[in-house]
Coordinates of C-alpha atoms in Angstrom, one line a residue:
X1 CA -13.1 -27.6 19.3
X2 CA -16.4 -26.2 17.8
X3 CA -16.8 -24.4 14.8
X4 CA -18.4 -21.6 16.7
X5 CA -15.9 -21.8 19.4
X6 CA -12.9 -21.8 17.0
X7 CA -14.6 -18.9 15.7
X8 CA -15.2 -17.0 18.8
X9 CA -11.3 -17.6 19.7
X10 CA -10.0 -16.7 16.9
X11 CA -11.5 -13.1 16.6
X12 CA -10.7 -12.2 20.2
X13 CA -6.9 -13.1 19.0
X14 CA -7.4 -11.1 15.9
X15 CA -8.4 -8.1 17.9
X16 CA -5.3 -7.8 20.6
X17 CA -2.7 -7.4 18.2
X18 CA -1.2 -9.2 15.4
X19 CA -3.8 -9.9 12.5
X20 CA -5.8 -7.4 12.2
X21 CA -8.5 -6.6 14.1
X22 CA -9.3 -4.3 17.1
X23 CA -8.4 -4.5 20.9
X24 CA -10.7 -6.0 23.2
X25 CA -13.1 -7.4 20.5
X26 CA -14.8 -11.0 20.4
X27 CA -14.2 -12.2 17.0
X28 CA -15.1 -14.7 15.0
X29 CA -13.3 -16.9 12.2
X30 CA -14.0 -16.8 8.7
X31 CA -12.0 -16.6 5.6
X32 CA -12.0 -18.0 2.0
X33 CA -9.1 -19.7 0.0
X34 CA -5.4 -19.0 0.3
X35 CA -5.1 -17.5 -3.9
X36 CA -3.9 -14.2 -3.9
X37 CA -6.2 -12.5 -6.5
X38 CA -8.1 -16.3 -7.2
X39 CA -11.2 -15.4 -7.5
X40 CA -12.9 -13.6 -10.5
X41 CA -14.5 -10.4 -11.1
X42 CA -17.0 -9.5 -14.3
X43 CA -17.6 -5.7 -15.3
X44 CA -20.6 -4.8 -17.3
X45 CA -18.6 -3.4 -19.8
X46 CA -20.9 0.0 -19.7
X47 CA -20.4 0.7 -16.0
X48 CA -23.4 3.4 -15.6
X49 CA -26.0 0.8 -16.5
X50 CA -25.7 -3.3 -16.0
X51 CA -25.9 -5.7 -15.7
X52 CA -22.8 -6.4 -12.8
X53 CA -21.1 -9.0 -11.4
X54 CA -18.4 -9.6 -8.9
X55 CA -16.9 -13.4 -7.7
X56 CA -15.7 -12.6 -4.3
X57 CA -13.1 -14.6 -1.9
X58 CA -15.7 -16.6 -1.0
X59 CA -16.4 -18.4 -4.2
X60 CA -19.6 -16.4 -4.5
X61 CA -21.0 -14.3 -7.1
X62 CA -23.0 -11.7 -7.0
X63 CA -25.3 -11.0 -9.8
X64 CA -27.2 -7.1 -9.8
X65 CA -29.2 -6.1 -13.2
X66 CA -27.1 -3.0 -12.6
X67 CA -23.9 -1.7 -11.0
X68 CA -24.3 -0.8 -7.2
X69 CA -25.3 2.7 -6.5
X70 CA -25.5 2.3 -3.0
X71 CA -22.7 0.5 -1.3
X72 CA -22.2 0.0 2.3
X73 CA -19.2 -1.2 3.5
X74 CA -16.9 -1.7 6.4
X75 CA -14.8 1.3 7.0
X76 CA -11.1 0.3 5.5
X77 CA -12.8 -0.9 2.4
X78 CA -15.0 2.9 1.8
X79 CA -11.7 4.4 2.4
X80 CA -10.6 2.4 -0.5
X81 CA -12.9 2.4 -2.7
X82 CA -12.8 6.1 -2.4
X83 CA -9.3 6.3 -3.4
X84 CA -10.5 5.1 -6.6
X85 CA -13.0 7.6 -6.9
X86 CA -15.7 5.0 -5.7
X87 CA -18.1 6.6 -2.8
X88 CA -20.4 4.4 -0.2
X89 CA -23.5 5.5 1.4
X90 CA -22.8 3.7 4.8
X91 CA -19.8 2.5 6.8
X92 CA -19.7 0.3 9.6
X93 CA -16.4 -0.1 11.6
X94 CA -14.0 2.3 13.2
X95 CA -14.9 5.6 11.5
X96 CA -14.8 8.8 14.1
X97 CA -12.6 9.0 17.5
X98 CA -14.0 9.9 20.4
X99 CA -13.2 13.9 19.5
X100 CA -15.2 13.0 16.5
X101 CA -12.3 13.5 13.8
X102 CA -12.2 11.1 11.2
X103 CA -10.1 7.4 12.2
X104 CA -7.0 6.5 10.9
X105 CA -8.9 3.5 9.5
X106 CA -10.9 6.4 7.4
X107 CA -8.6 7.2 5.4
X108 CA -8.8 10.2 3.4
X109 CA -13.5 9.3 3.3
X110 CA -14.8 12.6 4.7
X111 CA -16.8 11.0 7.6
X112 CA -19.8 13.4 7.6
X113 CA -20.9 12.4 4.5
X114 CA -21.7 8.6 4.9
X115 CA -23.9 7.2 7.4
X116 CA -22.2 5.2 10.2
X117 CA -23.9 2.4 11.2
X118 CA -21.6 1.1 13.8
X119 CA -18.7 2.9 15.2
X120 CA -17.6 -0.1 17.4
X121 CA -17.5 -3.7 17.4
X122 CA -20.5 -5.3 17.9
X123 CA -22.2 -2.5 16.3
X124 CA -24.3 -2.1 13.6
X125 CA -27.7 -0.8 13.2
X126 CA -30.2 -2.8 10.9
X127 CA -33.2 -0.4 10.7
X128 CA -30.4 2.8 9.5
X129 CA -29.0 -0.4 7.0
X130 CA -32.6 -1.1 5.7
X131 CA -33.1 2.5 5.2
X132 CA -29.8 3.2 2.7
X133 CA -31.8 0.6 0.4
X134 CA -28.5 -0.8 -0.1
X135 CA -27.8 -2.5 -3.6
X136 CA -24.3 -4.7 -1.9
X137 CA -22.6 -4.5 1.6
X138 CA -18.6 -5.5 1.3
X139 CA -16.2 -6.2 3.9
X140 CA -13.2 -7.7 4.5
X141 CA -12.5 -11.4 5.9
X142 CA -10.0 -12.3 8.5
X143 CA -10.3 -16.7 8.2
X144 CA -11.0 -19.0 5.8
X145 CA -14.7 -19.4 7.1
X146 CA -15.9 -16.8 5.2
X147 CA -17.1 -14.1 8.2
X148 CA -17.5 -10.8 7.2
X149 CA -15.7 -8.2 9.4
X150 CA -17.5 -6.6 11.9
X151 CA -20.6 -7.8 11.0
X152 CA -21.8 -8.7 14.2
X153 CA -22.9 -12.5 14.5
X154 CA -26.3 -11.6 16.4
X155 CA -27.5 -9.6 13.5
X156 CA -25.9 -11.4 10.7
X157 CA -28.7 -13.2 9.3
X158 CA -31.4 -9.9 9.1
X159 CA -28.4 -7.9 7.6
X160 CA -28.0 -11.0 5.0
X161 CA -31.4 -10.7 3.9
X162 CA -31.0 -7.0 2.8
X163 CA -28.9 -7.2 0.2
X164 CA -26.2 -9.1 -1.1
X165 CA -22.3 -9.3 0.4
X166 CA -19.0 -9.3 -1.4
X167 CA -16.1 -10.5 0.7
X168 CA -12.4 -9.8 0.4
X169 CA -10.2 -11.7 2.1
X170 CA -7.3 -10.4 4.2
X171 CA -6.4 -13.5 5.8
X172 CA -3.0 -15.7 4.9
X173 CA -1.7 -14.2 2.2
X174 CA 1.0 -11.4 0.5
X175 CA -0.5 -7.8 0.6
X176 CA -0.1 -7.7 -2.8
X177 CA -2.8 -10.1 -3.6
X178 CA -5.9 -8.3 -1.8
X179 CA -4.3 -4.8 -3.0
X180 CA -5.5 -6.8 -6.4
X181 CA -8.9 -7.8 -5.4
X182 CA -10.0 -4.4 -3.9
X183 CA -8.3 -2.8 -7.5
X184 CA -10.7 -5.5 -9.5
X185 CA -13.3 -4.7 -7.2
X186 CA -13.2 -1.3 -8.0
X187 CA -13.0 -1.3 -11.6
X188 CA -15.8 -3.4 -11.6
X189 CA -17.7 -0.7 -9.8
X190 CA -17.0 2.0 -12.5
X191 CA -13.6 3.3 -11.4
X192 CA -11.5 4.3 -13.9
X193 CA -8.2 2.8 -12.9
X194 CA -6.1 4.7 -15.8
X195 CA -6.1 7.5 -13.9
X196 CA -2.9 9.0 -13.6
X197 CA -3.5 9.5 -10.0
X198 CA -3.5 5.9 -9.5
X199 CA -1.5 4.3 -11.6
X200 CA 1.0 6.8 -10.2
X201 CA 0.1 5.4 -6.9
X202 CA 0.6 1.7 -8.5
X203 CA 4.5 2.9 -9.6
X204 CA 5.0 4.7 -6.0
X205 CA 3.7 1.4 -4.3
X206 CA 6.1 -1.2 -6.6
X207 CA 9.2 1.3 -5.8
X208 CA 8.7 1.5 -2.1
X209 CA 8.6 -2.0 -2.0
X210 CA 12.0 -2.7 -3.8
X211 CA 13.4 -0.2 -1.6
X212 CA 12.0 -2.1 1.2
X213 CA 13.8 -5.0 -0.7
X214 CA 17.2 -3.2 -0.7
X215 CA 17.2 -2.4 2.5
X216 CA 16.6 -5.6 4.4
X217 CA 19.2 -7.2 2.0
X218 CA 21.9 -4.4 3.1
X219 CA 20.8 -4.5 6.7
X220 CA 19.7 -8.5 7.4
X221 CA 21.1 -8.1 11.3
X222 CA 18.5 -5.5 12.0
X223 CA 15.6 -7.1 14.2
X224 CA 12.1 -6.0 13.8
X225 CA 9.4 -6.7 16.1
X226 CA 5.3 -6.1 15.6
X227 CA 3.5 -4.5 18.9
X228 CA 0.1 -4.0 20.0
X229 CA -0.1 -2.4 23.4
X230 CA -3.0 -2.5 25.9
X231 CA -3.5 -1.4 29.6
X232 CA -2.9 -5.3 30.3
X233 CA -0.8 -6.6 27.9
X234 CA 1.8 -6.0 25.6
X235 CA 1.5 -7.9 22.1
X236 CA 4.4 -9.5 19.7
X237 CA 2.7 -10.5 16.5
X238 CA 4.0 -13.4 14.2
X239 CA 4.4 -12.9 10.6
X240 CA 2.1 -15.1 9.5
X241 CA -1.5 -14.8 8.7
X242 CA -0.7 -11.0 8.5
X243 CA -1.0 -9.5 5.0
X244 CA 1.2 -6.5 5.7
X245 CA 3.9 -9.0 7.5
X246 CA 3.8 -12.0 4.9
X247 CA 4.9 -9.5 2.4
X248 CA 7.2 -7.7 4.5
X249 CA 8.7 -11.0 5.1
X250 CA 8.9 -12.3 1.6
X251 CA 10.8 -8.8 0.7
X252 CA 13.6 -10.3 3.5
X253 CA 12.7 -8.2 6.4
X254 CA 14.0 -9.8 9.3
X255 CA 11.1 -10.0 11.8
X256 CA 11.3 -11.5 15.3
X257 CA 8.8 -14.2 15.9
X258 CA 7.6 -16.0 18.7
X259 CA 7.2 -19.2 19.0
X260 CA 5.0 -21.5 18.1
X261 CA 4.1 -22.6 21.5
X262 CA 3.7 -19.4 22.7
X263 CA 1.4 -18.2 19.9
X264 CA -0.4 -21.8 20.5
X265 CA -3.5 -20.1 22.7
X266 CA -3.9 -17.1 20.3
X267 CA -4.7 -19.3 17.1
X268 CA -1.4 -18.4 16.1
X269 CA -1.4 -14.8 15.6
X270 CA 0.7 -13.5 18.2
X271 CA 1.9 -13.9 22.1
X272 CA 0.9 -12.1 25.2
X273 CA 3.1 -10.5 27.6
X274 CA 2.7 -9.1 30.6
X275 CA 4.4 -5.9 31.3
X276 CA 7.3 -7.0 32.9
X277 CA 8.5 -9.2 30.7
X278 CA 8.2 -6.9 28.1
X279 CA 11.8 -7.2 27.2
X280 CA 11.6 -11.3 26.0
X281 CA 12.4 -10.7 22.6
X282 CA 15.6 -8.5 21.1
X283 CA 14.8 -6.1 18.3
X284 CA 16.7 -3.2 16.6
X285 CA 12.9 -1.8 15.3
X286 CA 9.7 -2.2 16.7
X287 CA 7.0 -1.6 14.9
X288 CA 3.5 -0.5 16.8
X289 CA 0.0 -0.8 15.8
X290 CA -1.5 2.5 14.8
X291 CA -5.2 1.6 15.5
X292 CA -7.2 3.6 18.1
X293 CA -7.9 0.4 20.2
X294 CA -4.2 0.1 20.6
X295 CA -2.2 2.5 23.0
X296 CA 0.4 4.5 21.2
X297 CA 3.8 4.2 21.8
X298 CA 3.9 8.1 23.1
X299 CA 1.0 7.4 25.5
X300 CA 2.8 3.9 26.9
X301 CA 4.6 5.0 30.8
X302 CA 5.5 1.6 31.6
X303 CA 9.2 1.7 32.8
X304 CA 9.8 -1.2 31.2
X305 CA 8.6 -0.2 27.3
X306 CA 11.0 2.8 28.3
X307 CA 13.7 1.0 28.7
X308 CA 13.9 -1.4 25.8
X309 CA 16.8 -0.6 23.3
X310 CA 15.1 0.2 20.5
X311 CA 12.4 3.0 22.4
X312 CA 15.9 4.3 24.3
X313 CA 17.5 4.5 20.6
X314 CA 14.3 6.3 18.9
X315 CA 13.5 3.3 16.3
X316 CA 9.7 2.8 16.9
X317 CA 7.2 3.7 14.1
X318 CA 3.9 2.9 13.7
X319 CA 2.1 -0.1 11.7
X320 CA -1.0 0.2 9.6
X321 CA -2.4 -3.1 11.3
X322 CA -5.4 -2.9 9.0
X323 CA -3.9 -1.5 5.5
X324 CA -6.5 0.7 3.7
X325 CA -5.9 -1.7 0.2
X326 CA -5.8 1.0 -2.1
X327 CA -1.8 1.6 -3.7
X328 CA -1.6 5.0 -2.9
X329 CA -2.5 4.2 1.1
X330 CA -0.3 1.3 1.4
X331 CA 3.2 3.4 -0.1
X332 CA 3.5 5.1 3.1
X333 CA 4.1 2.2 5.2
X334 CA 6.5 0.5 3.6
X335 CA 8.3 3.8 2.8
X336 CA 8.7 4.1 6.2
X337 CA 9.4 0.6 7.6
X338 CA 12.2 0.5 4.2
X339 CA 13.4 3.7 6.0
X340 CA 13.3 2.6 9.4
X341 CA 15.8 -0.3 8.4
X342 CA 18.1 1.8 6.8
X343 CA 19.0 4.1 9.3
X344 CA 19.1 1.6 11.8
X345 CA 21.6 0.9 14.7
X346 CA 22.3 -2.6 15.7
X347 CA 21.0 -2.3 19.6
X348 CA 19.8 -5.7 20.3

């Protein structure tokens, strides 16, 4: 199989469900080395001036006579960056729903103050890009080709030429280790990461996380399963490749996984059922992608989601699919996934 081809498959399986991408999206593969927190990162030491450089995922390194004034990035990385008190002059990614509020991928970024250059896959306008001036334009990576997300592959090449790219990689590897890339990322871009509002959200982070521990080791019968539902399809996501689930995982949450075979056509990131066999796998939790493109669980009226054990007993939440990486975004879900386990009922 082709590069390109591997690369076009691979998105699309991204998209549906289990890795991280939207529904309904071509993708492409890209990604950099499998190192949690390998590559390096070089602060000016005077933050306000220069000169600044940043060693991405990639092995690149970008060199600027000063640090970065105006940043465009894709949409999960502005919304963390600007937990760290770092703001971006454009975004491109899922940033305002159709009602025009802001998108769960947002985070806390108040949307009418950056300019959107693409709101969809696919999307991103060049001539609005050229006009930010921008100084660096950083995204995240979802394969180890190096392919920054939702940079659209028609436009890649005049967007290249505009400014330099920093790439963090999300792609085969714990949470933890590009939570420490964006963190290095965003000290290097003048944060001041002793504030006591995030290394709070550092402590809140590490404790969620051993109660996460404590709860899988009490409770190892209970069964989770990862969803993404579409009008077509309903998704069951494996735990690898996933940050969110590889960590998950290694903190002994037992996760229900298909199999290999049947994750064979999807590049491995999950398996595609129709409707009616929406009740294949057994699980006591199922956990259910929180991304527009995906249905919600409250908006699903197939009879057969309805009647699952775990929807009948109440033991759905959702998944932040794409996890904004700053600490203080990613306590949330594990608080409630460590809280979902502990209260419980075997059903499957």
């Amino acid at each position: 199989m082709s590069n390109a081809t591997t690369a076009r498959f691979s998105r699309r399986g991204l998209l549906a469900a289990g890795g991280a991408l939207g529904l309904g999206a071509v993708l492409t593969a890209c990604g950099d080395d499998k190192k949690d927190g390998g590559a390096d990162t070089k602060g000016s030491g005077d933050t306000k001036s220069g000169p600044w450089s940043f060693k991405d995922d990639r092995g690149t390194t970008v060199k600027l006579d000063k640090v970065p004034a105006n940043i465009v990035a894709f949409t999960g990385v502005a919304a963390a960056l600007y937990d760290y008190g770092i703001e971006v002059k454009g975004v491109f990614g899922p940033t305002t729903t159709k009602d025009g509020k802001a998108d769960v991928q947002a985070g806390d970024m108040d949307v009418s103050k950056v300019t959107v250059l693409g709101n969809v896959w696919d999307q991103f306008n060049v001539e609005k890009y050229a006009a930010l001036a921008p100084d660096v334009l950083i995204s995240t990576m979802f394969d180890d080709a190096g392919t920054l997300w939702y940079v659209p592959e028609a436009s890649k090449d005049k967007i290249a030429k505009l400014a330099p790219s920093v790439g963090i990689s999300v792609f085969d590897r714990q949470l933890t280790g590009p939570l420490q890339r964006m963190w290095e990322l965003a000290e290097s871009l003048g944060a001041d990461m002793k504030d006591a509002r995030i290394t709070e959200a550092k402590k809140r982070f590490e404790a969620a996380s051993e109660r996460l521990r404590k709860a899988a080791k009490a409770k190892p019968e209970i069964k989770v399963l990862v969803g993404s539902a579409s009008p077509e399809l309903f998704y069951v996501s494996g735990t690898n490749l996933s940050i969110d689930l590889e960590y998950f995982k290694a903190l002994g949450v037992n996760f229900v996984e298909p199999t290999e075979e049947a994750k064979k056509p999807t590049g491995g990131w999950f398996e595609s059922l129709s409707w009616e066999n929406v009740d294949k796998h057994k699980a006591d939790v199922i956990l259910m992608d929180d991304r527009s493109s995906a249905i919600q669980p409250a908006d699903i009226t197939e009879a057969t989601w309805k009647q699952l054990p775990a929807v009948k007993a109440g033991q759905v939440i959702a998944r932040s699919t794409e996890p904004i990486l700053s600490y203080d975004k990613c306590v949330a879900p594990v608080e409630a996934l460590a809280e979902a386990i502990e209260k419980a009922k075997k059903v499957s």
